[in-house]
Amino acid sequence: MNMISATASRARGPAILCLCVLLALLPATPGYAEPSVIAVPISLDYPLLRHALLTQLFTTPDGSADILDDPDGCNRILLSEPNMGAQQDKLEIVARVKAQLGVSALGSCQELLTWQGTIGSRSRLEIQPGGKSIKLAPQEIWLVDDAGQTISSGPLWVAGNRSIKTFLGGYVLDFNPYIEALGDFLPEVLPHRSAQQLRTVVNSLTLGDIRVSPEKLG
């Protein structure tokens, strides 16, 4: 079930094969059958995951995202050019940053700090209740300026650390639409199976263990 951004023609073959294996465990006619569980590997490569990240969170015309969202516009931490990869058992995201911190008073902004560099995070991947979606749980955050100096304290660190955890927590890999699409498609290729059998199989599909590797999630 190679999913999410594969085209329909690429995704259908593996998905149908996997579901046909599951269906083979069901009786052709109604009756008691001992429940069985089989594991079907799926994998998501990092260009695909990055595309989903851009689509969900970096939605401005220039592909940036302000993680502070200050209504006065006096404080900004603007992320751009995110990249993704593996770091041991965690998903690593690194992005360019332009930051401005200030104080808003009497309709004007008193600028206190401007900064640019990179921000990085390493996150666990957590399967959500129901077993059909994945979210990020950021664990480690760091800031590095363009001279290579790491920032680990101060107002920029406090604001960036807090805000990027909330921001990345909004990144979701939702498999529900693809599972539902398979449910609509299966009667066309398995006409001798009852609608109840097909729905039982589709409803039983859940995500299992997630492993982070240098090439992909799987």
Short mmCIF file of C-alpha atoms in Angstrom, two decimals:
data_model
loop_
_atom_site.label_atom_id
_atom_site.label_comp_id
_atom_site.label_asym_id
_atom_site.label_seq_id
_atom_site.Cartn_x
_atom_site.Cartn_y
_atom_site.Cartn_z
CA MET A 1 0.00 0.00 0.00
CA ASN A 2 2.47 2.65 -1.21
CA MET A 3 0.33 5.63 -0.44
CA ILE A 4 -0.19 9.32 -0.14
CA SER A 5 1.22 10.95 -3.27
CA ALA A 6 1.57 8.05 -5.66
CA THR A 7 -0.67 8.36 -8.68
CA ALA A 8 -3.79 6.23 -8.83
CA SER A 9 -2.24 3.85 -11.34
CA ARG A 10 0.80 3.31 -9.13
CA ALA A 11 -1.10 3.06 -5.86
CA ARG A 12 -3.84 0.70 -6.97
CA GLY A 13 -1.72 -2.32 -7.81
CA PRO A 14 0.04 -2.78 -4.44
CA ALA A 15 -3.03 -1.74 -2.47
CA ILE A 16 -5.33 -4.20 -4.21
CA LEU A 17 -2.79 -6.99 -3.85
CA CYS A 18 -2.55 -6.38 -0.11
CA LEU A 19 -6.29 -6.28 0.34
CA CYS A 20 -6.79 -9.39 -1.76
CA VAL A 21 -4.47 -11.23 0.63
CA LEU A 22 -6.67 -10.09 3.50
CA LEU A 23 -9.82 -11.09 1.66
CA ALA A 24 -8.45 -14.57 1.11
CA LEU A 25 -8.74 -15.04 4.86
CA LEU A 26 -12.49 -14.42 4.74
CA PRO A 27 -15.03 -17.12 3.82
CA ALA A 28 -16.72 -16.76 0.45
CA THR A 29 -20.09 -17.24 2.15
CA PRO A 30 -21.21 -15.84 5.51
CA GLY A 31 -20.15 -17.92 8.47
CA TYR A 32 -17.69 -18.13 11.31
CA ALA A 33 -14.06 -17.54 10.52
CA GLU A 34 -11.18 -17.34 12.93
CA PRO A 35 -9.90 -13.73 12.81
CA SER A 36 -6.42 -13.35 11.35
CA VAL A 37 -3.99 -10.45 11.28
CA ILE A 38 -1.32 -9.93 8.68
CA ALA A 39 1.18 -7.07 8.40
CA VAL A 40 1.48 -5.24 5.08
CA PRO A 41 4.54 -2.96 4.77
CA ILE A 42 4.08 0.57 3.46
CA SER A 43 6.75 3.19 2.88
CA LEU A 44 6.84 6.96 2.39
CA ASP A 45 9.91 8.66 0.96
CA TYR A 46 11.14 12.05 2.13
CA PRO A 47 10.33 14.06 -1.03
CA LEU A 48 6.74 12.86 -0.62
CA LEU A 49 6.69 13.78 3.08
CA ARG A 50 8.19 17.20 2.32
CA HIS A 51 5.49 17.83 -0.28
CA ALA A 52 2.83 17.05 2.32
CA LEU A 53 4.55 19.40 4.80
CA LEU A 54 4.60 22.25 2.28
CA THR A 55 0.97 21.65 1.34
CA GLN A 56 -0.24 21.65 4.93
CA LEU A 57 1.91 24.24 6.70
CA PHE A 58 3.88 26.38 4.22
CA THR A 59 0.85 27.75 2.42
CA THR A 60 1.81 31.33 1.55
CA PRO A 61 2.51 32.19 -2.12
CA ASP A 62 6.26 32.29 -1.43
CA GLY A 63 6.21 28.99 0.50
CA SER A 64 7.00 30.47 3.90
CA ALA A 65 5.29 30.23 7.30
CA ASP A 66 5.21 32.64 10.25
CA ILE A 67 5.11 30.48 13.37
CA LEU A 68 4.41 33.37 15.74
CA ASP A 69 1.36 34.83 13.96
CA ASP A 70 1.57 38.12 15.84
CA PRO A 71 -1.50 40.21 14.84
CA ASP A 72 0.52 43.43 15.25
CA GLY A 73 3.27 42.11 12.98
CA CYS A 74 5.91 43.26 15.46
CA ASN A 75 7.18 39.76 16.23
CA ARG A 76 7.89 37.29 13.44
CA ILE A 77 9.70 34.01 13.08
CA LEU A 78 9.46 33.25 9.38
CA LEU A 79 10.36 29.75 8.21
CA SER A 80 11.16 28.79 4.62
CA GLU A 81 12.89 26.09 2.55
CA PRO A 82 12.17 23.15 4.87
CA ASN A 83 13.99 19.88 4.36
CA MET A 84 13.36 16.48 5.92
CA GLY A 85 15.38 13.40 6.72
CA ALA A 86 16.20 10.79 9.34
CA GLN A 87 18.27 11.20 12.47
CA GLN A 88 18.49 7.85 14.25
CA ASP A 89 14.89 6.92 15.08
CA LYS A 90 13.43 10.42 14.66
CA LEU A 91 12.24 12.56 11.76
CA GLU A 92 14.42 15.65 11.35
CA ILE A 93 13.14 18.90 9.83
CA VAL A 94 15.46 21.85 9.18
CA ALA A 95 14.34 25.21 7.77
CA ARG A 96 15.71 28.67 7.10
CA VAL A 97 14.63 31.37 9.58
CA LYS A 98 14.27 35.13 9.51
CA ALA A 99 13.22 36.50 12.88
CA GLN A 100 12.19 39.85 14.27
CA LEU A 101 11.27 40.49 17.90
CA GLY A 102 10.00 43.81 19.16
CA VAL A 103 7.57 45.70 21.36
CA SER A 104 4.34 47.11 19.99
CA ALA A 105 3.21 50.40 21.51
CA LEU A 106 1.02 53.31 20.36
CA GLY A 107 0.55 51.80 16.95
CA SER A 108 4.24 51.37 16.19
CA CYS A 109 6.81 48.63 16.65
CA GLN A 110 10.03 49.12 18.54
CA GLU A 111 12.42 46.56 17.08
CA LEU A 112 14.58 44.78 19.64
CA LEU A 113 16.20 41.99 17.64
CA THR A 114 16.61 40.77 14.08
CA TRP A 115 18.17 37.41 13.32
CA GLN A 116 18.55 34.86 10.56
CA GLY A 117 19.86 31.34 10.44
CA THR A 118 18.36 27.86 10.60
CA ILE A 119 15.99 26.10 12.96
CA GLY A 120 15.88 22.34 13.36
CA SER A 121 13.72 19.79 15.10
CA ARG A 122 13.71 16.06 15.70
CA SER A 123 10.33 14.47 16.25
CA ARG A 124 8.80 11.14 17.13
CA LEU A 125 6.07 9.88 14.83
CA GLU A 126 2.93 8.97 16.74
CA ILE A 127 0.05 6.90 15.41
CA GLN A 128 -3.20 8.57 16.42
CA PRO A 129 -6.22 6.85 18.04
CA GLY A 130 -8.01 4.79 15.42
CA GLY A 131 -4.73 3.83 13.73
CA LYS A 132 -5.29 5.72 10.47
CA SER A 133 -3.20 8.88 10.86
CA ILE A 134 0.24 9.98 12.06
CA LYS A 135 1.32 13.18 13.82
CA LEU A 136 4.66 14.63 14.82
CA ALA A 137 5.72 14.94 18.46
CA PRO A 138 8.73 17.34 18.43
CA GLN A 139 11.38 16.34 20.98
CA GLU A 140 14.48 18.43 20.23
CA ILE A 141 14.70 21.99 18.88
CA TRP A 142 17.79 24.02 17.98
CA LEU A 143 18.68 27.38 16.43
CA VAL A 144 21.94 28.09 14.59
CA ASP A 145 22.89 31.48 13.17
CA ASP A 146 24.61 31.98 9.82
CA ALA A 147 28.01 32.06 11.55
CA GLY A 148 27.40 28.57 12.95
CA GLN A 149 26.72 29.71 16.51
CA THR A 150 24.07 27.71 18.36
CA ILE A 151 21.49 29.67 20.34
CA SER A 152 20.18 27.88 23.42
CA SER A 153 18.79 30.71 25.56
CA GLY A 154 17.24 34.18 25.35
CA PRO A 155 13.92 35.51 24.02
CA LEU A 156 14.41 34.21 20.48
CA TRP A 157 15.12 30.71 21.78
CA VAL A 158 12.10 30.77 24.08
CA ALA A 159 9.74 32.03 21.36
CA GLY A 160 11.10 29.71 18.66
CA ASN A 161 11.19 26.59 20.83
CA ARG A 162 7.61 26.99 21.96
CA SER A 163 6.16 28.06 18.63
CA ILE A 164 7.78 25.48 16.36
CA LYS A 165 6.56 22.63 18.56
CA THR A 166 3.01 23.88 18.15
CA PHE A 167 3.55 24.53 14.44
CA LEU A 168 4.96 21.11 13.60
CA GLY A 169 2.31 19.45 15.77
CA GLY A 170 -0.14 20.48 13.05
CA TYR A 171 1.54 18.23 10.47
CA VAL A 172 -0.65 15.16 9.94
CA LEU A 173 -0.33 12.20 7.60
CA ASP A 174 -3.96 11.13 7.24
CA PHE A 175 -4.57 7.79 5.56
CA ASN A 176 -8.37 7.88 5.90
CA PRO A 177 -9.11 9.32 2.42
CA TYR A 178 -7.00 6.62 0.75
CA ILE A 179 -8.54 3.84 2.79
CA GLU A 180 -12.02 5.11 1.91
CA ALA A 181 -11.05 5.36 -1.76
CA LEU A 182 -10.00 1.71 -1.68
CA GLY A 183 -13.35 0.84 -0.17
CA ASP A 184 -15.10 2.49 -3.12
CA PHE A 185 -12.82 0.81 -5.65
CA LEU A 186 -12.79 -2.78 -4.37
CA PRO A 187 -16.32 -3.79 -5.52
CA GLU A 188 -15.20 -3.12 -9.10
CA VAL A 189 -12.35 -5.64 -8.95
CA LEU A 190 -13.84 -8.10 -6.46
CA PRO A 191 -17.49 -8.34 -7.53
CA HIS A 192 -17.99 -11.79 -5.95
CA ARG A 193 -17.28 -10.52 -2.44
CA SER A 194 -20.16 -9.07 -0.48
CA ALA A 195 -20.24 -5.40 0.38
CA GLN A 196 -20.16 -6.37 4.05
CA GLN A 197 -16.99 -8.41 3.61
CA LEU A 198 -15.24 -5.61 1.74
CA ARG A 199 -16.29 -3.02 4.30
CA THR A 200 -15.07 -5.27 7.13
CA VAL A 201 -11.64 -5.48 5.54
CA VAL A 202 -11.40 -1.76 4.82
CA ASN A 203 -12.49 -0.86 8.36
CA SER A 204 -9.89 -3.22 9.82
CA LEU A 205 -6.94 -1.52 8.13
CA THR A 206 -4.78 0.30 10.66
CA LEU A 207 -1.21 1.55 10.83
CA GLY A 208 1.24 -0.43 12.93
CA ASP A 209 4.82 0.23 13.93
CA ILE A 210 6.65 3.13 12.23
CA ARG A 211 10.35 2.96 11.52
CA VAL A 212 12.56 5.84 10.40
CA SER A 213 15.36 4.97 7.98
CA PRO A 214 17.74 7.16 5.94
CA GLU A 215 15.68 6.58 2.79
CA LYS A 216 12.08 6.52 4.00
CA LEU A 217 9.50 5.93 6.68
CA GLY A 218 8.22 2.39 6.76
#
